[in-house]
Amino acid sequence: MAEPRRTWKQVLSRFLLLDLIKGLLVTFKYQAPRHCYTEQYPLVRPKVAERFRGAPRLNLDPETGESLCIACNLCAVACPEDLITVVEAVREYVDHEGKVKKKRVLVDYTYDTSRCMFCGHCQDVCPTYAIELTQEFELAIYRRKDFVWSWEMLEKGIEQPIYTR
């Protein structure tokens, strides 16, 4: 039995590889998407959501430059990971009326970011808004002991790295 003869259209289609070209056109149509999702990360910092909870920071009073923390210890109690340590002392002072009063003063404050799950409970319970979780997300550190942040480091905040070529 002889094979049926091919038409000129079939021969030309096979010779010019038209089926291959049709398949490649479909492939290349999907190679260039309408929206590009690649971010040039180190050079262009991504915008995080407004409610993003990142690195912690202790806020300062803008008028006096002192810490807003009143050493109430609520943040340490509210923390489910028990990573905040607040050390306070009671100091006596004389008010404007001449009466001797006692006031709690913050002596030391440490925050272990290696165990933090950034839940925001410490920020929610603070009556003076002394502690807040910022928008900073670059928390990579080489040594484990550097994850424990002191009072001074929390007040200063994280320095944003500058990437250059």
mmCIF file of C-alpha atoms in Angstrom:
data_model
loop_
_atom_site.group_PDB
_atom_site.id
_atom_site.type_symbol
_atom_site.label_atom_id
_atom_site.label_comp_id
_atom_site.label_asym_id
_atom_site.label_seq_id
_atom_site.Cartn_x
_atom_site.Cartn_y
_atom_site.Cartn_z
ATOM 1 C CA MET A 1 0.000 0.000 0.000
ATOM 2 C CA ALA A 2 1.404 3.323 -1.014
ATOM 3 C CA GLU A 3 1.370 6.392 1.198
ATOM 4 C CA PRO A 4 -0.860 9.215 0.001
ATOM 5 C CA ARG A 5 1.022 11.982 -1.701
ATOM 6 C CA ARG A 6 1.600 15.154 0.237
ATOM 7 C CA THR A 7 0.366 18.420 -1.067
ATOM 8 C CA TRP A 8 2.656 21.372 -1.721
ATOM 9 C CA LYS A 9 1.226 23.088 1.345
ATOM 10 C CA GLN A 10 2.223 20.149 3.568
ATOM 11 C CA VAL A 11 5.695 19.938 2.031
ATOM 12 C CA LEU A 12 6.278 23.676 2.402
ATOM 13 C CA SER A 13 4.968 23.598 5.996
ATOM 14 C CA ARG A 14 7.348 20.791 6.907
ATOM 15 C CA PHE A 15 10.300 22.411 5.098
ATOM 16 C CA LEU A 16 9.820 25.835 6.740
ATOM 17 C CA LEU A 17 9.047 24.304 10.163
ATOM 18 C CA LEU A 18 5.819 26.272 10.530
ATOM 19 C CA ASP A 19 4.578 24.104 13.427
ATOM 20 C CA LEU A 20 7.780 24.840 15.334
ATOM 21 C CA ILE A 21 7.422 28.571 14.705
ATOM 22 C CA LYS A 22 3.792 28.520 15.906
ATOM 23 C CA GLY A 23 4.858 26.783 19.108
ATOM 24 C CA LEU A 24 7.705 29.247 19.679
ATOM 25 C CA LEU A 25 5.340 32.186 19.184
ATOM 26 C CA VAL A 26 3.082 30.836 21.929
ATOM 27 C CA THR A 27 6.104 30.361 24.204
ATOM 28 C CA PHE A 28 7.534 33.831 23.588
ATOM 29 C CA LYS A 29 4.140 35.401 24.182
ATOM 30 C CA TYR A 30 4.380 34.257 27.803
ATOM 31 C CA GLN A 31 8.076 35.135 28.185
ATOM 32 C CA ALA A 32 7.375 38.865 28.490
ATOM 33 C CA PRO A 33 4.654 39.223 31.150
ATOM 34 C CA ARG A 34 2.623 42.391 31.351
ATOM 35 C CA HIS A 35 3.683 43.106 34.922
ATOM 36 C CA CYS A 36 7.236 42.550 36.067
ATOM 37 C CA TYR A 37 7.494 41.443 39.703
ATOM 38 C CA THR A 38 11.274 41.479 40.067
ATOM 39 C CA GLU A 39 12.585 43.978 42.601
ATOM 40 C CA GLN A 40 16.116 45.324 42.413
ATOM 41 C CA TYR A 41 16.433 44.752 46.165
ATOM 42 C CA PRO A 42 19.721 46.075 47.420
ATOM 43 C CA LEU A 43 19.590 49.120 45.185
ATOM 44 C CA VAL A 44 15.873 49.864 45.558
ATOM 45 C CA ARG A 45 14.416 49.210 49.006
ATOM 46 C CA PRO A 46 10.991 47.558 48.879
ATOM 47 C CA LYS A 47 8.011 49.298 50.416
ATOM 48 C CA VAL A 48 6.570 47.248 53.251
ATOM 49 C CA ALA A 49 2.973 47.355 54.417
ATOM 50 C CA GLU A 50 1.928 50.140 56.754
ATOM 51 C CA ARG A 51 1.195 47.712 59.596
ATOM 52 C CA PHE A 52 4.439 45.758 59.133
ATOM 53 C CA ARG A 53 6.127 44.945 62.440
ATOM 54 C CA GLY A 54 9.893 44.988 62.192
ATOM 55 C CA ALA A 55 12.783 45.951 64.433
ATOM 56 C CA PRO A 56 11.896 47.309 67.900
ATOM 57 C CA ARG A 57 12.792 50.829 69.006
ATOM 58 C CA LEU A 58 12.466 52.768 72.267
ATOM 59 C CA ASN A 59 11.079 56.221 71.598
ATOM 60 C CA LEU A 60 12.434 59.392 73.146
ATOM 61 C CA ASP A 61 10.529 62.411 74.404
ATOM 62 C CA PRO A 62 11.024 65.056 71.705
ATOM 63 C CA GLU A 63 11.052 67.899 74.238
ATOM 64 C CA THR A 64 13.504 66.512 76.790
ATOM 65 C CA GLY A 65 15.361 63.828 74.827
ATOM 66 C CA GLU A 66 14.754 61.301 77.618
ATOM 67 C CA SER A 67 13.251 57.865 77.169
ATOM 68 C CA LEU A 68 9.466 57.634 77.320
ATOM 69 C CA CYS A 69 9.740 54.339 79.216
ATOM 70 C CA ILE A 70 8.400 54.614 82.758
ATOM 71 C CA ALA A 71 9.664 51.145 83.767
ATOM 72 C CA CYS A 72 6.161 49.795 84.315
ATOM 73 C CA ASN A 73 7.256 46.303 83.124
ATOM 74 C CA LEU A 74 4.005 45.762 81.183
ATOM 75 C CA CYS A 75 5.882 44.984 77.961
ATOM 76 C CA ALA A 76 7.902 42.247 79.665
ATOM 77 C CA VAL A 77 4.763 40.716 81.174
ATOM 78 C CA ALA A 78 2.847 40.846 77.870
ATOM 79 C CA CYS A 79 5.646 39.258 75.835
ATOM 80 C CA PRO A 80 4.783 35.592 75.132
ATOM 81 C CA GLU A 81 8.443 34.730 74.515
ATOM 82 C CA ASP A 82 9.708 36.361 77.740
ATOM 83 C CA LEU A 83 12.514 38.141 75.922
ATOM 84 C CA ILE A 84 12.219 41.652 77.382
ATOM 85 C CA THR A 85 14.074 42.449 80.585
ATOM 86 C CA VAL A 86 13.255 45.683 82.404
ATOM 87 C CA VAL A 87 15.339 46.710 85.408
ATOM 88 C CA GLU A 88 14.014 49.649 87.369
ATOM 89 C CA ALA A 89 14.977 51.511 90.497
ATOM 90 C CA VAL A 90 12.933 53.690 92.848
ATOM 91 C CA ARG A 91 14.320 57.191 93.181
ATOM 92 C CA GLU A 92 13.177 59.900 95.527
ATOM 93 C CA TYR A 93 12.802 63.451 94.310
ATOM 94 C CA VAL A 94 11.393 66.703 95.594
ATOM 95 C CA ASP A 95 8.510 68.142 93.602
ATOM 96 C CA HIS A 96 7.747 71.838 93.108
ATOM 97 C CA GLU A 97 5.713 71.917 96.329
ATOM 98 C CA GLY A 98 8.638 70.644 98.393
ATOM 99 C CA LYS A 99 7.210 67.160 98.984
ATOM 100 C CA VAL A 100 9.416 64.118 98.704
ATOM 101 C CA LYS A 101 7.998 61.681 96.165
ATOM 102 C CA LYS A 102 9.102 58.345 94.779
ATOM 103 C CA LYS A 103 9.432 57.628 91.099
ATOM 104 C CA ARG A 104 10.369 54.483 89.179
ATOM 105 C CA VAL A 105 13.329 55.053 86.908
ATOM 106 C CA LEU A 106 14.550 52.798 84.131
ATOM 107 C CA VAL A 107 17.999 51.399 84.893
ATOM 108 C CA ASP A 108 18.410 48.768 82.168
ATOM 109 C CA TYR A 109 16.325 47.475 79.282
ATOM 110 C CA THR A 110 17.286 44.512 77.081
ATOM 111 C CA TYR A 111 15.439 43.016 74.121
ATOM 112 C CA ASP A 112 16.431 39.647 72.622
ATOM 113 C CA THR A 113 15.491 39.886 68.940
ATOM 114 C CA SER A 114 16.627 36.321 68.219
ATOM 115 C CA ARG A 115 13.554 34.990 70.039
ATOM 116 C CA CYS A 116 11.097 37.719 69.026
ATOM 117 C CA MET A 117 8.183 36.673 66.820
ATOM 118 C CA PHE A 118 7.165 40.323 66.216
ATOM 119 C CA CYS A 119 3.649 39.862 67.562
ATOM 120 C CA GLY A 120 3.402 43.472 68.751
ATOM 121 C CA HIS A 121 2.027 42.741 72.238
ATOM 122 C CA CYS A 122 4.757 44.871 73.829
ATOM 123 C CA GLN A 123 3.786 47.796 71.639
ATOM 124 C CA ASP A 124 0.071 47.374 72.339
ATOM 125 C CA VAL A 125 0.314 47.383 76.141
ATOM 126 C CA CYS A 126 2.771 50.273 76.543
ATOM 127 C CA PRO A 127 0.873 53.183 78.160
ATOM 128 C CA THR A 128 3.395 55.828 77.046
ATOM 129 C CA TYR A 129 4.062 54.437 73.544
ATOM 130 C CA ALA A 130 7.712 54.046 74.501
ATOM 131 C CA ILE A 131 8.323 50.877 72.497
ATOM 132 C CA GLU A 132 7.327 50.443 68.897
ATOM 133 C CA LEU A 133 7.993 47.976 66.131
ATOM 134 C CA THR A 134 9.377 49.899 63.171
ATOM 135 C CA GLN A 135 9.360 49.257 59.425
ATOM 136 C CA GLU A 136 12.967 48.008 59.462
ATOM 137 C CA PHE A 137 13.336 44.439 58.256
ATOM 138 C CA GLU A 138 17.073 43.956 57.686
ATOM 139 C CA LEU A 139 18.020 42.226 60.933
ATOM 140 C CA ALA A 140 20.748 39.852 59.757
ATOM 141 C CA ILE A 141 23.635 39.639 62.222
ATOM 142 C CA TYR A 142 26.691 37.386 62.198
ATOM 143 C CA ARG A 143 26.967 36.655 65.928
ATOM 144 C CA ARG A 144 24.183 35.371 68.139
ATOM 145 C CA LYS A 145 25.115 37.636 71.048
ATOM 146 C CA ASP A 146 24.474 40.684 68.847
ATOM 147 C CA PHE A 147 20.773 39.819 68.766
ATOM 148 C CA VAL A 148 20.432 40.981 72.385
ATOM 149 C CA TRP A 149 19.873 44.724 72.103
ATOM 150 C CA SER A 150 20.636 47.088 74.940
ATOM 151 C CA TRP A 151 18.741 50.169 76.007
ATOM 152 C CA GLU A 152 21.076 52.478 74.077
ATOM 153 C CA MET A 153 20.804 50.447 70.870
ATOM 154 C CA LEU A 154 17.023 50.390 71.089
ATOM 155 C CA GLU A 155 16.935 54.172 71.449
ATOM 156 C CA LYS A 156 19.362 54.704 68.589
ATOM 157 C CA GLY A 157 17.591 52.299 66.229
ATOM 158 C CA ILE A 158 19.038 50.308 63.376
ATOM 159 C CA GLU A 159 21.336 51.947 60.879
ATOM 160 C CA GLN A 160 20.116 51.315 57.373
ATOM 161 C CA PRO A 161 22.827 49.655 55.309
ATOM 162 C CA ILE A 162 23.980 51.535 52.244
ATOM 163 C CA TYR A 163 24.619 49.318 49.261
ATOM 164 C CA THR A 164 26.980 50.481 46.555
ATOM 165 C CA ARG A 165 28.443 48.922 43.473
#
